[in-house]
CSV table of C-alpha atoms and ligand atoms in Angstrom, one decimal:
chain,number,residue,atom,x,y,z
P,1,MET,CA,-16.9,17.2,9.2
P,2,THR,CA,-14.3,18.8,11.3
P,3,LEU,CA,-12.2,17.0,13.8
P,4,HIS,CA,-14.2,18.7,16.6
P,5,GLU,CA,-17.5,17.5,15.1
P,6,ILE,CA,-16.1,13.9,14.8
P,7,LEU,CA,-15.1,13.9,18.4
P,8,ASN,CA,-18.5,15.1,19.6
P,9,THR,CA,-20.3,12.6,17.3
P,10,ILE,CA,-18.6,9.5,18.6
P,11,ASP,CA,-17.7,10.8,22.1
P,12,GLY,CA,-14.1,10.2,21.2
P,13,LYS,CA,-10.9,11.1,23.0
P,14,LEU,CA,-8.2,12.9,21.1
P,15,LEU,CA,-4.7,11.7,21.8
P,16,THR,CA,-2.5,13.8,19.5
P,17,VAL,CA,-1.6,17.5,19.1
P,18,ALA,CA,-4.3,18.1,16.5
P,19,ALA,CA,-1.8,20.1,14.6
P,20,VAL,CA,-2.8,19.9,11.0
P,21,HIS,CA,-6.6,19.8,10.9
P,22,GLY,CA,-7.8,20.5,14.4
P,23,CYS,CA,-8.9,23.3,16.5
P,24,GLY,CA,-8.4,26.4,14.4
P,25,VAL,CA,-4.7,26.1,13.7
P,26,GLY,CA,-3.5,29.3,12.2
P,27,SER,CA,-6.0,31.6,13.9
P,28,SER,CA,-6.5,30.8,17.5
P,29,GLU,CA,-3.2,29.8,19.2
P,30,ASP,CA,-4.9,28.7,22.4
P,31,ASN,CA,-6.4,25.8,20.8
P,32,ALA,CA,-3.4,24.5,19.0
P,33,GLY,CA,-2.2,22.0,21.5
P,34,SER,CA,-3.9,19.1,23.4
P,35,SER,CA,-2.7,16.3,25.6
P,36,HIS,CA,0.7,16.1,24.1
P,37,SER,CA,3.7,14.8,25.8
P,38,ASP,CA,6.9,15.0,24.0
P,39,GLY,CA,9.1,12.0,25.1
P,40,GLY,CA,12.1,14.1,24.4
P,41,ARG,CA,12.7,12.1,21.2
P,42,GLY,CA,13.6,13.8,17.9
P,43,ASN,CA,12.0,17.1,18.6
P,44,GLY,CA,14.1,19.0,16.1
P,45,GLU,CA,13.4,16.4,13.5
P,46,CYS,CA,9.7,16.5,14.1
P,47,ALA,CA,9.6,20.2,13.8
P,48,GLY,CA,11.5,20.0,10.6
P,49,GLU,CA,9.1,17.5,9.1
P,50,ARG,CA,6.1,19.5,10.1
P,51,ASP,CA,7.6,22.6,8.5
P,52,VAL,CA,8.1,20.8,5.3
P,53,ALA,CA,4.8,19.2,5.4
P,54,ASN,CA,2.5,22.0,6.5
P,55,THR,CA,4.1,25.2,5.6
P,56,ALA,CA,0.9,26.4,4.1
P,57,SER,CA,-1.4,25.8,7.0
P,58,VAL,CA,1.1,26.4,9.7
P,59,GLY,CA,2.9,29.5,8.4
P,60,GLY,CA,6.3,28.3,9.7
P,61,ASN,CA,5.2,28.6,13.3
P,62,PRO,CA,6.5,25.4,15.0
P,63,LEU,CA,3.4,23.8,16.5
P,64,LYS,CA,5.5,21.7,18.8
P,65,GLN,CA,6.0,24.8,20.9
P,66,ALA,CA,2.4,25.7,21.1
P,67,ALA,CA,1.3,25.9,24.7
P,68,PRO,CA,-0.3,22.5,25.5
P,69,ASN,CA,-3.7,22.3,27.2
P,70,ASN,CA,-5.8,19.4,28.0
P,71,ASN,CA,-9.1,20.5,26.4
P,72,GLY,CA,-8.6,18.7,23.1
P,73,CYS,CA,-11.0,20.4,20.7
P,74,ALA,CA,-13.7,21.2,23.2
P,75,GLY,CA,-15.2,24.5,22.6
P,76,SER,CA,-13.6,25.2,19.3
P,77,ASP,CA,-15.9,26.5,16.7
P,78,SER,CA,-13.3,27.6,14.3
P,79,GLY,CA,-14.4,27.7,10.7
P,80,ASN,CA,-10.8,27.1,9.7
P,81,GLU,CA,-10.7,23.4,10.4
P,82,ILE,CA,-10.1,21.3,7.4
P,83,ALA,CA,-13.2,19.3,6.7
P,84,PHE,CA,-13.2,15.5,6.4
P,85,GLU,CA,-15.6,14.2,3.8
P,86,LEU,CA,-14.9,10.5,3.5
P,87,ALA,CA,-14.4,7.6,5.9
P,88,PHE,CA,-13.2,4.0,5.5
P,89,ALA,CA,-13.5,1.2,8.1
P,90,SER,CA,-11.1,-1.7,8.0
P,91,ASP,CA,-8.7,-3.8,10.1
P,92,LEU,CA,-6.8,-4.7,7.0
P,93,MET,CA,-4.0,-2.4,6.2
P,94,SER,CA,-3.6,-4.1,2.8
P,95,ASP,CA,-7.0,-2.6,1.9
P,96,VAL,CA,-6.3,0.8,3.3
P,97,LEU,CA,-3.2,1.1,1.1
P,98,THR,CA,-5.4,0.7,-2.0
P,99,LEU,CA,-7.3,3.9,-1.4
P,100,ARG,CA,-6.7,6.7,-3.8
P,101,ASN,CA,-8.8,9.4,-2.1
P,102,ASP,CA,-7.5,12.2,0.1
P,103,ASN,CA,-8.9,13.4,3.4
P,104,VAL,CA,-10.2,10.0,4.4
P,105,VAL,CA,-10.9,9.2,8.1
P,106,LEU,CA,-9.8,5.7,9.0
P,107,LEU,CA,-11.8,3.6,11.4
P,108,THR,CA,-10.0,0.6,12.7
P,109,GLY,CA,-9.7,-1.9,15.5
P,110,LEU,CA,-6.0,-2.5,14.7
P,111,ALA,CA,-3.9,-0.5,17.1
P,112,THR,CA,-0.3,-1.1,16.0
P,113,MET,CA,2.6,1.0,14.8
P,114,GLN,CA,1.8,-0.3,11.3
P,115,THR,CA,-1.6,1.4,11.4
P,116,ILE,CA,0.1,4.7,11.9
P,117,ARG,CA,2.7,4.0,9.2
P,118,THR,CA,0.0,2.9,6.8
P,119,ALA,CA,-1.9,6.2,7.4
P,120,GLU,CA,1.3,8.1,6.9
P,121,MET,CA,1.9,6.5,3.5
P,122,ALA,CA,-1.7,6.8,2.4
P,123,ASP,CA,-1.9,10.5,3.4
P,124,ILE,CA,-4.6,9.7,6.0
P,125,ASN,CA,-4.7,12.4,8.6
P,126,CYS,CA,-7.2,11.1,11.1
P,127,ILE,CA,-7.5,7.6,12.7
P,128,ILE,CA,-10.3,6.5,15.0
P,129,PHE,CA,-9.5,3.4,17.1
P,130,VAL,CA,-12.8,1.6,17.8
P,131,ARG,CA,-13.7,-1.1,20.3
P,132,ASN,CA,-11.8,0.7,23.1
P,133,LYS,CA,-8.5,-0.3,21.6
P,134,LYS,CA,-5.6,1.5,23.4
P,135,VAL,CA,-3.1,3.5,21.6
P,136,SER,CA,0.5,3.3,22.8
P,137,GLN,CA,2.7,6.3,23.6
P,138,GLU,CA,5.0,5.2,20.7
P,139,MET,CA,2.1,5.4,18.3
P,140,VAL,CA,1.1,8.9,19.6
P,141,GLU,CA,4.7,10.1,19.1
P,142,LEU,CA,4.9,8.8,15.5
P,143,ALA,CA,1.4,10.3,14.7
P,144,ASN,CA,2.4,13.7,16.1
P,145,GLU,CA,5.5,13.6,13.9
P,146,SER,CA,3.4,12.9,10.9
P,147,GLY,CA,0.6,15.3,11.7
P,148,ILE,CA,-2.0,12.5,12.1
P,149,ASP,CA,-4.8,12.8,14.6
P,150,LEU,CA,-5.5,9.8,16.8
P,151,ILE,CA,-8.9,9.2,18.4
P,152,GLU,CA,-9.8,6.5,20.9
P,153,CYS,CA,-13.5,5.5,20.9
P,154,ARG,CA,-15.2,2.9,23.1
P,155,TYR,CA,-18.0,2.1,20.6
P,156,SER,CA,-17.9,-0.9,18.2
P,157,MET,CA,-16.9,-0.4,14.5
P,158,PHE,CA,-20.5,-0.7,13.5
P,159,ARG,CA,-21.8,1.9,15.9
P,160,THR,CA,-19.0,4.3,15.2
P,161,SER,CA,-19.5,3.9,11.5
P,162,GLY,CA,-23.3,4.4,11.9
P,163,LEU,CA,-22.9,7.6,13.9
P,164,LEU,CA,-20.4,9.1,11.5
P,165,TYR,CA,-22.5,8.1,8.5
P,166,GLN,CA,-25.5,9.7,10.0
P,167,ALA,CA,-23.6,12.8,10.8
P,168,GLY,CA,-22.6,13.2,7.1
P,169,LEU,CA,-19.3,11.4,6.5
P,170,LYS,CA,-19.5,9.6,3.1
P,171,PRO,CA,-18.2,6.1,2.3
P,172,VAL,CA,-15.2,5.7,-0.1
P,173,TYR,CA,-17.1,3.1,-2.1
K,1,MET,CA,20.4,12.0,-5.8
K,2,GLN,CA,20.9,8.6,-4.2
K,3,PHE,CA,20.0,7.1,-0.8
K,4,GLU,CA,20.2,3.6,0.7
K,5,TYR,CA,18.3,2.1,3.7
K,6,GLU,CA,18.5,-1.3,5.3
K,7,ILE,CA,15.4,-3.3,5.9
K,8,GLU,CA,15.2,-5.9,8.7
K,9,GLY,CA,13.1,-9.0,8.0
K,10,GLY,CA,10.5,-9.8,10.7
K,11,ASN,CA,10.8,-6.5,12.5
K,12,PHE,CA,7.3,-5.1,12.2
K,13,SER,CA,7.6,-2.3,14.6
K,14,ARG,CA,10.3,-0.8,12.3
K,15,ALA,CA,8.6,-1.6,9.0
K,16,GLY,CA,7.9,1.6,7.1
K,17,TYR,CA,10.8,3.6,8.6
K,18,ALA,CA,12.7,3.6,5.3
K,19,SER,CA,9.6,4.5,3.2
K,20,SER,CA,8.9,7.3,5.7
K,21,GLU,CA,12.4,8.8,5.2
K,22,VAL,CA,12.0,8.7,1.5
K,23,LYS,CA,8.6,10.4,1.8
K,24,LYS,CA,10.3,13.3,3.7
K,25,LYS,CA,13.0,13.6,1.0
K,26,LEU,CA,10.4,13.7,-1.8
K,27,ARG,CA,8.6,16.5,0.1
K,28,GLN,CA,11.7,18.5,0.5
K,29,LEU,CA,12.3,18.2,-3.2
K,30,ASN,CA,8.8,19.5,-3.8
K,31,VAL,CA,7.6,16.5,-5.8
K,32,ASP,CA,3.9,16.6,-6.7
K,33,LEU,CA,1.9,15.3,-3.7
K,34,LYS,CA,-0.1,12.9,-5.8
K,35,ILE,CA,3.0,11.3,-7.2
K,36,ILE,CA,4.6,11.2,-3.7
K,37,LYS,CA,1.6,9.3,-2.4
K,38,ARG,CA,1.7,6.7,-5.2
K,39,VAL,CA,5.4,6.2,-4.9
K,40,VAL,CA,5.5,5.8,-1.2
K,41,VAL,CA,2.5,3.5,-1.1
K,42,ALA,CA,4.3,1.2,-3.6
K,43,LEU,CA,7.6,1.6,-1.7
K,44,TYR,CA,5.9,0.8,1.6
K,45,GLU,CA,4.2,-2.3,0.2
K,46,ALA,CA,7.6,-3.5,-1.1
K,47,GLU,CA,9.2,-2.7,2.3
K,48,VAL,CA,6.5,-4.6,4.2
K,49,ASN,CA,7.0,-7.6,1.9
K,50,VAL,CA,10.6,-7.8,2.9
K,51,VAL,CA,9.7,-7.6,6.6
K,52,ALA,CA,6.9,-10.1,6.1
K,53,HIS,CA,8.4,-12.6,3.7
K,54,ALA,CA,12.2,-12.2,3.6
K,55,TRP,CA,15.2,-12.0,6.0
K,56,SER,CA,16.8,-8.7,5.2
K,57,GLY,CA,16.9,-6.2,2.4
K,58,ILE,CA,18.4,-3.0,1.0
K,59,MET,CA,16.3,-0.1,-0.4
K,60,ARG,CA,18.0,2.0,-3.0
K,61,VAL,CA,16.5,5.2,-4.1
K,62,ASP,CA,17.7,7.2,-7.1
K,63,ILE,CA,16.0,10.5,-7.9
K,64,ASP,CA,16.7,12.8,-10.8
K,65,ARG,CA,14.8,15.5,-12.7
K,66,GLY,CA,12.9,13.0,-14.9
K,67,ARG,CA,12.2,10.0,-12.7
K,68,ILE,CA,12.2,8.3,-9.3
K,69,SER,CA,13.8,4.9,-9.3
K,70,LEU,CA,13.3,2.5,-6.4
K,71,GLU,CA,15.0,-0.8,-5.9
K,72,ILE,CA,14.4,-3.3,-3.1
K,73,ASP,CA,16.8,-6.1,-3.0
K,74,ASP,CA,16.3,-8.8,-0.4
K,75,GLU,CA,17.9,-12.0,0.9
K,76,GLY,CA,15.1,-14.4,1.5
K,77,PRO,CA,13.2,-17.4,0.2
K,78,GLY,CA,12.5,-15.9,-3.2
K,79,ILE,CA,9.2,-16.2,-5.2
K,80,PRO,CA,8.8,-19.5,-7.1
K,81,ASP,CA,6.0,-18.2,-9.4
K,82,ILE,CA,6.0,-14.5,-9.9
K,83,ASP,CA,2.9,-14.4,-12.1
K,84,LYS,CA,1.0,-16.2,-9.4
K,85,ALA,CA,2.4,-13.8,-6.7
K,86,MET,CA,1.1,-10.9,-8.8
K,87,GLU,CA,-2.5,-12.2,-8.7
K,88,GLU,CA,-4.8,-10.4,-6.4
K,89,GLY,CA,-5.5,-12.5,-3.3
K,90,PHE,CA,-2.5,-14.8,-3.5
K,91,SER,CA,-0.6,-14.8,-0.3
K,92,THR,CA,1.6,-17.1,1.7
K,93,ALA,CA,1.7,-14.7,4.7
K,94,SER,CA,2.0,-16.3,8.1
K,95,PRO,CA,-0.7,-15.9,10.8
K,96,GLU,CA,1.7,-13.4,12.6
K,97,VAL,CA,1.8,-11.2,9.5
K,98,ARG,CA,-2.0,-11.4,9.2
K,99,GLU,CA,-2.3,-10.2,12.8
K,100,MET,CA,-0.5,-7.1,11.8
K,101,GLY,CA,-3.1,-6.3,9.2
K,102,PHE,CA,-1.3,-7.6,6.2
K,103,GLY,CA,-1.3,-10.8,4.1
K,104,ALA,CA,-4.3,-10.2,1.9
K,105,GLY,CA,-2.3,-10.8,-1.3
K,106,MET,CA,-2.9,-7.2,-2.5
K,107,GLY,CA,0.6,-5.7,-2.2
K,108,LEU,CA,2.2,-6.6,-5.5
K,109,PRO,CA,-0.9,-5.8,-7.6
K,110,ASN,CA,-1.1,-2.5,-5.7
K,111,ILE,CA,2.5,-1.7,-6.4
K,112,LYS,CA,1.8,-2.3,-10.1
K,113,LYS,CA,-1.1,0.2,-10.0
K,114,ASN,CA,1.0,2.9,-8.4
K,115,VAL,CA,4.2,3.0,-10.4
K,116,ASP,CA,4.9,3.4,-14.1
K,117,LYS,CA,7.3,0.5,-14.4
K,118,LEU,CA,7.6,-2.6,-12.2
K,119,ASN,CA,10.2,-5.4,-12.7
K,120,ILE,CA,10.5,-8.3,-10.3
K,121,THR,CA,13.2,-10.9,-10.4
K,122,SER,CA,13.7,-13.7,-7.9
K,123,GLU,CA,15.8,-16.7,-7.2
K,124,VAL,CA,14.3,-19.3,-4.9
K,125,GLY,CA,16.4,-19.8,-1.8
K,126,LYS,CA,18.4,-16.6,-2.5
K,127,GLY,CA,16.2,-13.5,-2.7
K,128,THR,CA,14.0,-11.1,-4.6
K,129,LYS,CA,14.6,-7.8,-6.4
K,130,VAL,CA,11.8,-5.4,-7.0
K,131,VAL,CA,12.5,-2.4,-9.2
K,132,MET,CA,10.0,0.4,-9.5
K,133,VAL,CA,10.2,3.5,-11.7
K,134,THR,CA,8.0,6.5,-11.7
K,135,TYR,CA,8.4,9.3,-14.3
K,136,LEU,CA,8.1,12.9,-13.1
U,1,LIG,N1,10.1,-10.1,-1.0
U,1,LIG,C1,9.5,-11.3,-1.1
U,1,LIG,N2,10.2,-12.4,-0.8
U,1,LIG,C2,9.5,-13.6,-0.8
U,1,LIG,N3,8.2,-13.7,-1.2
U,1,LIG,C3,7.5,-12.7,-1.5
U,1,LIG,C4,8.1,-11.3,-1.5
U,1,LIG,N4,7.2,-10.4,-1.9
U,1,LIG,C5,6.1,-11.1,-2.1
U,1,LIG,N5,6.3,-12.5,-1.9
U,1,LIG,C6,5.3,-13.6,-2.1
U,1,LIG,O1,4.3,-13.1,-3.0
U,1,LIG,C7,3.0,-13.2,-2.3
U,1,LIG,C8,2.1,-12.0,-2.7
U,1,LIG,O2,2.7,-10.8,-2.2
U,1,LIG,P1,1.7,-9.5,-2.0
U,1,LIG,O3,2.5,-8.4,-1.5
U,1,LIG,O4,0.9,-9.3,-3.2
U,1,LIG,O5,0.7,-10.1,-0.9
U,1,LIG,P2,1.0,-10.3,0.7
U,1,LIG,O6,2.3,-9.6,1.1
U,1,LIG,O7,0.9,-11.7,1.0
U,1,LIG,O8,-0.2,-9.5,1.4
U,1,LIG,P3,-0.4,-7.9,1.4
U,1,LIG,O9,0.6,-7.3,0.5
U,1,LIG,O10,-1.8,-7.7,0.9
U,1,LIG,O11,-0.3,-7.6,2.8
U,1,LIG,C9,3.4,-13.2,-0.8
U,1,LIG,O12,2.4,-13.8,0.0
U,1,LIG,C10,4.7,-14.0,-0.9
U,1,LIG,O13,4.3,-15.4,-1.0
U,2,LIG,MG1,2.6,-7.6,0.5
């Protein structure tokens, strides 16, 4: 599933830039940004990290400077979005760190900085926060630096998992 | 190439900062992505252990052509029985640590799975030293 399909399936709200996977990065510039606010912190550093991390998909074009818009992924049908295939639901970061798979979507009710750090270490590029858990600005900034998409969702873990399972995301185990 | 980072015990909002810096370095060095993931997951587990269980620590990273060597040296309560600590599910983590999503007793076994060589030494009341080596 693409980020855009995930958002539609769970009626989720995208909080990050959607740089790496979302919204037709690399082809349609107008979709590259979303509700991003750059707290003025470490901009150069972020851009540098992104360049290193995503040279292939980004083509050296610093996404931080892409014109922001507030539409999230709405209306993007780009075939260039990276597809997510697997999902894992857990509030236990210890468990998440044992995953070997790539391209996993993480569903969690734990909204802390450690959730973002854990995703960063485990190469997880998309986190869905269920049960209406609120993501802090600090978390959004760290996620943007690391190219991780954060989604807020008001449904329970069970409902969110069920919807995504039905829509085709596969379990890790 | 060598780097050093300080780790603050108890400071969960900063936990992972050092591991994240190392991850960036490894990417700049074009280390294989699969190896980076395994190395930084192990490193992060060890960093979180200092934050969760010890008072302060130093992370030393030494990278050359053939291997990545990681050492985490902490001042803390130490580990009385290392074999026991290596068992899956064994944990003395505080309720506060569990609230952060840790304390399942999976960290040390997970480190072992992710690096080529793991050596833990500890002195009760003084501290713990975790050395991890991964060959490139
Ligand atoms: N640096 C350390 N200093 C003191 N005790 C430690 C240290 N690292 C580990 N331990 C002890 O070993 C136990 C097992 O560690 P391990 O990392 O496997 O699990 P955990 O940290 O309790 O939980 P998890 O890693 O799953 O979040 C800990 O609960 C703690 O008692
Ligand atoms: Mg641990």
